[in-house]
């Protein structure tokens, strides 16, 4: 037998290995990489809750073939800054614009092993307080076609608290919850101006007879509809006042929003001067009722005997919803309007555009919605905005906006609930969606050979070399206010807004033109701005700002509109930062003042501007920004830049005596005793200019109706209490009366927990309001529990399984068994659950 021995050269071996690897990758690429990998993110152990933490993206190869890291990238949204120098040199993380980052591979020989993973760690330039700060909206692009995007499977993993950390947090929550424990309850939210409790009650039933003055036929119909759909009661309607049990009487001398109610065993008498007053009386009846009667089979509704004389504290009682950052549907907004009406709020401020989206159809400028309402990873094609706030890399073009018919429907729906909608067109900053949309229009018309039309509504100076970085990390989001086309654009949008309001039969008296957060550096190297400065002999780019404000105020006035805006409209920069500008306080501009962050030095800004003559709506970021997280916990969604805001902090807001109950910085540090001594107080003249208060929710972290309702409720009830109820005694004087505050707060929370939130379980099929937090303390070996708001049940298991309505219900303290694994949760009768809590002692 002959034997042959072959000797292969090293070059041949390398070629064979290369062929083998190429074959493996070719087989792997039969599936695209976005189908092969999964990505997870988590904070590194030990950095949980710390400043500048290190976190990591883990790329998992879910197949049995290796994956090459050549010729593709991962993109993601991340609201926090990244220290790019902290990234392993095999990778590059690049900030593109806004909150969009690109992860690419500098080591082209890098592979993800079969069924293996690689990790990319990076340090964040700030805290990561909760899960809503995690990277989001991940997608992949391939170098061969970078304008096509492919979503990738992704999971953000939460941090884990140790047993000691868990017990400390639960004990602190237990102590906090005790501040709202009482058996006494207020009767109505928001509290009436005057209420006297009587003996007994009146029972509304199918035998009850209704009569209304002709002025109030609409409100009588609303009462009948409410009773029919809520309690299965259809009232008999009489044409004779004397035969009626429930009466709507007209008394012209009562103020526009005032009303009176008398309830006794004989019936209910409602007296008002206008339909608004009668409508608010109806909301009071709803609040007086018990949730047990909010049942279609109840057939009866008990109303306690009371005498009420009521009117609101403030004329402006508002809520701002940002529908630009993350769109909220027409149906979702209607649900919010229904609760606003219950709470006697009367103004819905819709933030319709921002850097990340334009949300209202303007028929004469179709690009505003064709481009400005769409976010997609295909944005390099110019057919969309870039992904933001987790919108992801889908190449499906979804236009998220209100058509004119949608908006008209919202206007009519709000008007029926005596709520006016104030539209906001954000200018000149926070305007990237509009800028990019009009840029697309410019290119379309230039390609058609129509240069004059192309520049008609252009919003940016194409030769501008200014460099800036906005609050949300944009470098191209400011309109160039030296260009006539900017004012032509605003004028057209205002005209189309007026047209849709007119079509709806709803008056448009006020329009909000933004004016918020123009970043330092904007306009400084713009030829257009330089020409404007030369023509007007402006010594500084800072002087462009009051020029713009006066120009758009005049534009609004020419159209019969009052202009509203954020506080900066009433301010100017003299070279050392923004200060009050009293020179234009007579222009009739209404200012929404948000900047009162404790410890930042502008706590008295609302008072400065009101005292200077501006009409002010106090939109306190410290108390009424409802996008802020409720507390400092990784599982609690929301922002933290203005601290944390639970319902007590919202309830404790003192619009006319803001400093009175503040002793600590938002960081938790105690303020010096004399910190507020030199701050400006609200004068008697200033009080006449403080026309109301407003809550606000910015939606960077609010991607759904579920999250929107979680963030808003129940804090909106505290907003309503401060907006409508008379000034409490603990807001008056030089010293805060903590005992009186605690008493009132306990009674408010009792009403909220036992009645009003239970009604939200029924209204419109139920709302996803934030359930109360569990408090738990182990004292002398006994577990004690309570809830953040009363009348919610706690369930638990001792074997580590998730609690259900069939599990043990906590009723009294019991001896802890440290051999058990306890799981706790708050569960409603509708089977809604909060975040479960696990206590494992060994």
Short mmCIF file of C-alpha atoms in Angstrom, two decimals, residues 314-591:
data_model
loop_
_atom_site.label_atom_id
_atom_site.label_comp_id
_atom_site.label_asym_id
_atom_site.label_seq_id
_atom_site.Cartn_x
_atom_site.Cartn_y
_atom_site.Cartn_z
CA UNK A 314 -58.31 81.76 39.80
CA UNK A 315 -59.85 82.53 36.41
CA UNK A 316 -57.15 80.54 34.59
CA UNK A 317 -56.98 76.88 35.68
CA UNK A 318 -54.90 75.04 33.18
CA UNK A 319 -53.07 71.97 32.04
CA UNK A 320 -50.41 71.90 29.31
CA UNK A 321 -49.91 68.66 27.37
CA UNK A 322 -46.93 68.28 25.07
CA UNK A 323 -48.20 66.30 22.08
CA UNK A 324 -45.10 67.12 20.01
CA UNK A 325 -42.33 65.05 21.61
CA UNK A 326 -44.52 61.95 21.70
CA UNK A 327 -47.89 62.19 20.02
CA UNK A 328 -51.08 61.65 22.00
CA UNK A 329 -54.15 60.59 20.05
CA UNK A 330 -57.39 62.52 19.79
CA UNK A 331 -59.12 59.86 21.88
CA UNK A 332 -56.46 60.09 24.57
CA UNK A 333 -56.83 63.88 24.78
CA UNK A 334 -60.60 63.53 25.11
CA UNK A 335 -60.10 61.25 28.11
CA UNK A 336 -57.95 63.92 29.74
CA UNK A 337 -60.57 66.58 28.99
CA UNK A 338 -63.19 64.50 30.82
CA UNK A 339 -61.14 64.45 34.03
CA UNK A 340 -60.20 68.12 33.66
CA UNK A 341 -63.92 68.89 33.54
CA UNK A 342 -64.55 66.88 36.73
CA UNK A 343 -61.78 68.92 38.37
CA UNK A 344 -63.18 72.26 37.12
CA UNK A 345 -60.07 73.06 35.09
CA UNK A 346 -60.92 75.34 32.19
CA UNK A 347 -57.86 75.67 29.93
CA UNK A 348 -56.07 72.99 27.90
CA UNK A 349 -52.80 74.26 26.47
CA UNK A 350 -51.67 71.98 23.61
CA UNK A 351 -47.96 72.15 22.78
CA UNK A 352 -48.36 71.27 19.10
CA UNK A 353 -44.81 71.48 17.79
CA UNK A 354 -41.24 71.13 18.96
CA UNK A 355 -37.88 69.91 17.67
CA UNK A 356 -39.18 66.36 17.46
CA UNK A 357 -42.56 66.80 15.82
CA UNK A 358 -45.28 68.97 14.25
CA UNK A 359 -48.74 67.70 15.17
CA UNK A 360 -51.39 69.86 13.45
CA UNK A 361 -52.40 69.82 9.80
CA UNK A 362 -51.82 73.14 8.04
CA UNK A 363 -53.32 72.49 4.59
CA UNK A 364 -51.36 75.23 2.78
CA UNK A 365 -48.06 73.85 4.14
CA UNK A 366 -48.38 70.06 3.72
CA UNK A 367 -44.70 69.38 4.50
CA UNK A 368 -45.35 70.29 8.14
CA UNK A 369 -47.13 66.99 8.61
CA UNK A 370 -45.72 64.99 5.68
CA UNK A 371 -42.22 65.50 7.11
CA UNK A 372 -42.67 67.05 10.55
CA UNK A 373 -45.05 64.45 11.95
CA UNK A 374 -42.88 61.49 10.92
CA UNK A 375 -39.81 60.10 12.71
CA UNK A 376 -37.90 57.32 11.04
CA UNK A 377 -34.46 55.80 10.65
CA UNK A 378 -34.85 56.57 6.95
CA UNK A 379 -34.46 60.29 7.71
CA UNK A 380 -31.24 60.64 5.60
CA UNK A 381 -33.54 60.40 2.57
CA UNK A 382 -35.15 63.67 3.68
CA UNK A 383 -38.59 62.09 4.05
CA UNK A 384 -38.80 62.25 7.85
CA UNK A 385 -37.32 63.62 11.03
CA UNK A 386 -34.68 61.58 12.83
CA UNK A 387 -35.81 59.14 15.54
CA UNK A 388 -36.25 60.70 18.98
CA UNK A 389 -37.27 59.52 22.44
CA UNK A 390 -37.48 55.85 21.55
CA UNK A 391 -39.46 56.21 18.34
CA UNK A 392 -37.15 53.64 16.76
CA UNK A 393 -35.85 52.97 13.29
CA UNK A 394 -38.92 51.73 11.51
CA UNK A 395 -39.06 52.57 7.82
CA UNK A 396 -42.85 52.56 7.93
CA UNK A 397 -43.95 56.15 7.41
CA UNK A 398 -46.56 56.92 10.08
CA UNK A 399 -47.89 60.45 10.16
CA UNK A 400 -48.84 61.28 13.74
CA UNK A 401 -50.84 64.48 13.78
CA UNK A 402 -54.32 65.97 14.15
CA UNK A 403 -56.09 66.61 10.88
CA UNK A 404 -58.13 69.80 10.76
CA UNK A 405 -61.25 67.68 11.30
CA UNK A 406 -59.61 65.95 14.30
CA UNK A 407 -58.68 69.28 15.84
CA UNK A 408 -62.12 70.71 15.16
CA UNK A 409 -63.60 67.71 16.97
CA UNK A 410 -61.33 68.35 19.96
CA UNK A 411 -62.30 72.02 20.05
CA UNK A 412 -66.02 71.21 20.09
CA UNK A 413 -65.56 68.46 22.68
CA UNK A 414 -63.58 70.77 24.96
CA UNK A 415 -66.08 73.60 24.55
CA UNK A 416 -68.90 71.29 25.58
CA UNK A 417 -66.94 70.78 28.81
CA UNK A 418 -66.35 74.53 29.19
CA UNK A 419 -62.65 74.12 28.43
CA UNK A 420 -60.85 76.33 25.95
CA UNK A 421 -57.92 74.96 23.97
CA UNK A 422 -54.96 77.29 23.59
CA UNK A 423 -52.76 76.17 20.68
CA UNK A 424 -49.01 76.61 20.99
CA UNK A 425 -46.79 77.26 18.00
CA UNK A 426 -43.31 77.06 19.53
CA UNK A 427 -41.00 79.77 18.15
CA UNK A 428 -38.21 80.68 17.52
CA UNK A 429 -36.37 77.91 19.42
CA UNK A 430 -37.59 74.34 19.82
CA UNK A 431 -38.61 74.66 16.16
CA UNK A 432 -36.57 72.00 14.36
CA UNK A 433 -39.58 70.06 13.04
CA UNK A 434 -40.90 73.21 11.36
CA UNK A 435 -37.43 74.19 10.11
CA UNK A 436 -36.79 70.78 8.53
CA UNK A 437 -40.27 70.67 7.03
CA UNK A 438 -39.84 74.05 5.38
CA UNK A 439 -36.37 73.03 4.23
CA UNK A 440 -37.96 70.04 2.45
CA UNK A 441 -40.47 72.42 0.90
CA UNK A 442 -37.61 74.65 -0.25
CA UNK A 443 -35.80 71.78 -1.98
CA UNK A 444 -39.01 70.55 -3.64
CA UNK A 445 -39.79 73.95 -5.13
CA UNK A 446 -36.19 74.63 -6.12
CA UNK A 447 -36.18 71.34 -8.02
CA UNK A 448 -39.31 72.56 -9.78
CA UNK A 449 -37.57 75.79 -10.76
CA UNK A 450 -39.64 78.00 -8.43
CA UNK A 451 -37.05 79.87 -6.29
CA UNK A 452 -39.38 82.69 -5.21
CA UNK A 453 -41.92 80.23 -3.81
CA UNK A 454 -39.12 78.11 -2.33
CA UNK A 455 -37.89 80.87 -0.01
CA UNK A 456 -41.37 82.15 0.90
CA UNK A 457 -41.55 80.23 4.21
CA UNK A 458 -37.92 79.24 4.74
CA UNK A 459 -37.10 79.36 8.45
CA UNK A 460 -33.30 79.15 8.55
CA UNK A 461 -30.42 81.14 7.08
CA UNK A 462 -28.63 78.69 4.79
CA UNK A 463 -25.36 80.60 5.30
CA UNK A 464 -25.60 80.69 9.10
CA UNK A 465 -22.40 79.39 10.74
CA UNK A 466 -23.61 79.85 14.33
CA UNK A 467 -22.74 77.08 16.76
CA UNK A 468 -24.99 76.24 19.67
CA UNK A 469 -26.25 73.33 21.73
CA UNK A 470 -29.85 73.46 22.91
CA UNK A 471 -31.27 72.13 26.19
CA UNK A 472 -32.23 68.94 24.34
CA UNK A 473 -28.85 68.72 22.52
CA UNK A 474 -29.90 70.09 19.11
CA UNK A 475 -27.61 72.24 16.98
CA UNK A 476 -30.12 73.37 14.33
CA UNK A 477 -33.45 74.12 16.04
CA UNK A 478 -33.76 77.95 16.02
CA UNK A 479 -35.67 80.00 13.45
CA UNK A 480 -33.75 82.94 12.00
CA UNK A 481 -35.85 85.89 13.09
CA UNK A 482 -34.12 88.33 10.71
CA UNK A 483 -35.83 86.65 7.74
CA UNK A 484 -39.22 88.02 6.57
CA UNK A 485 -40.17 84.46 5.62
CA UNK A 486 -40.31 83.54 9.33
CA UNK A 487 -43.11 86.07 9.92
CA UNK A 488 -44.88 85.01 6.73
CA UNK A 489 -44.79 81.45 8.05
CA UNK A 490 -46.19 82.42 11.46
CA UNK A 491 -48.87 84.55 9.80
CA UNK A 492 -50.08 81.71 7.58
CA UNK A 493 -50.21 79.25 10.49
CA UNK A 494 -52.16 81.74 12.62
CA UNK A 495 -54.62 82.32 9.78
CA UNK A 496 -55.21 78.61 9.36
CA UNK A 497 -55.64 78.19 13.12
CA UNK A 498 -58.25 80.95 13.11
CA UNK A 499 -60.01 79.22 10.23
CA UNK A 500 -60.33 75.86 11.99
CA UNK A 501 -61.59 77.53 15.19
CA UNK A 502 -64.14 79.49 13.16
CA UNK A 503 -65.24 76.31 11.39
CA UNK A 504 -65.77 74.68 14.81
CA UNK A 505 -67.77 77.65 16.06
CA UNK A 506 -65.24 78.14 18.86
CA UNK A 507 -63.62 81.52 19.55
CA UNK A 508 -59.83 81.81 19.33
CA UNK A 509 -58.71 84.68 21.54
CA UNK A 510 -55.25 83.60 22.67
CA UNK A 511 -52.43 81.89 20.84
CA UNK A 512 -49.18 80.75 22.44
CA UNK A 513 -46.00 81.45 20.45
CA UNK A 514 -43.52 79.71 22.73
CA UNK A 515 -40.36 81.77 23.22
CA UNK A 516 -38.60 79.18 25.36
CA UNK A 517 -34.92 78.31 25.66
CA UNK A 518 -33.20 79.88 22.66
CA UNK A 519 -29.66 78.55 23.23
CA UNK A 520 -26.58 80.67 23.69
CA UNK A 521 -24.73 81.06 20.40
CA UNK A 522 -27.79 81.10 18.15
CA UNK A 523 -27.74 83.86 15.47
CA UNK A 524 -24.21 85.00 16.35
CA UNK A 525 -22.70 84.08 12.95
CA UNK A 526 -25.70 84.57 10.71
CA UNK A 527 -25.34 87.01 7.77
CA UNK A 528 -29.08 87.68 7.94
CA UNK A 529 -28.90 88.63 11.61
CA UNK A 530 -25.83 90.80 10.97
CA UNK A 531 -27.72 92.74 8.29
CA UNK A 532 -30.66 93.19 10.67
CA UNK A 533 -28.39 94.48 13.43
CA UNK A 534 -26.74 96.91 11.04
CA UNK A 535 -30.07 98.22 9.76
CA UNK A 536 -31.50 98.72 13.28
CA UNK A 537 -28.17 99.74 14.85
CA UNK A 538 -28.37 96.95 17.42
CA UNK A 539 -25.17 96.83 19.47
CA UNK A 540 -25.53 93.16 20.48
CA UNK A 541 -27.15 89.97 19.27
CA UNK A 542 -29.04 90.05 22.59
CA UNK A 543 -31.10 92.99 21.30
CA UNK A 544 -32.54 90.79 18.56
CA UNK A 545 -34.70 89.05 21.17
CA UNK A 546 -36.96 91.97 22.24
CA UNK A 547 -37.16 92.99 18.56
CA UNK A 548 -38.61 89.57 17.74
CA UNK A 549 -41.05 89.55 20.66
CA UNK A 550 -42.45 92.97 19.77
CA UNK A 551 -42.76 91.97 16.12
CA UNK A 552 -44.77 88.80 16.76
CA UNK A 553 -46.86 90.56 19.43
CA UNK A 554 -47.83 93.13 16.81
CA UNK A 555 -48.57 90.34 14.32
CA UNK A 556 -50.92 88.66 16.79
CA UNK A 557 -52.60 91.97 17.64
CA UNK A 558 -53.20 92.64 13.93
CA UNK A 559 -55.13 89.37 13.80
CA UNK A 560 -57.20 90.11 16.90
CA UNK A 561 -55.27 87.68 19.07
CA UNK A 562 -53.67 87.94 22.48
CA UNK A 563 -50.16 86.50 22.47
CA UNK A 564 -49.09 84.14 25.23
CA UNK A 565 -45.64 82.70 25.71
CA UNK A 566 -43.12 81.32 28.12
CA UNK A 567 -41.48 83.67 30.61
CA UNK A 568 -38.54 84.65 28.39
CA UNK A 569 -40.94 86.76 26.29
CA UNK A 570 -41.03 89.22 29.19
CA UNK A 571 -37.26 89.19 29.64
CA UNK A 572 -34.09 90.36 27.93
CA UNK A 573 -30.37 89.78 28.17
CA UNK A 574 -28.19 92.80 28.89
CA UNK A 575 -25.05 90.67 28.73
CA UNK A 576 -25.23 89.00 32.12
CA UNK A 577 -28.21 86.70 31.67
CA UNK A 578 -31.96 87.15 31.30
CA UNK A 579 -33.72 89.75 33.46
CA UNK A 580 -37.23 91.21 33.56
CA UNK A 581 -38.04 93.56 30.69
CA UNK A 582 -40.70 96.01 31.93
CA UNK A 583 -40.56 98.00 28.67
CA UNK A 584 -43.05 95.72 26.86
CA UNK A 585 -45.30 94.80 29.79
CA UNK A 586 -48.07 96.94 28.26
CA UNK A 587 -48.16 94.82 25.09
CA UNK A 588 -50.76 92.51 26.67
CA UNK A 589 -48.53 89.44 26.58
CA UNK A 590 -49.57 86.60 28.89
CA UNK A 591 -46.60 84.78 30.40
#
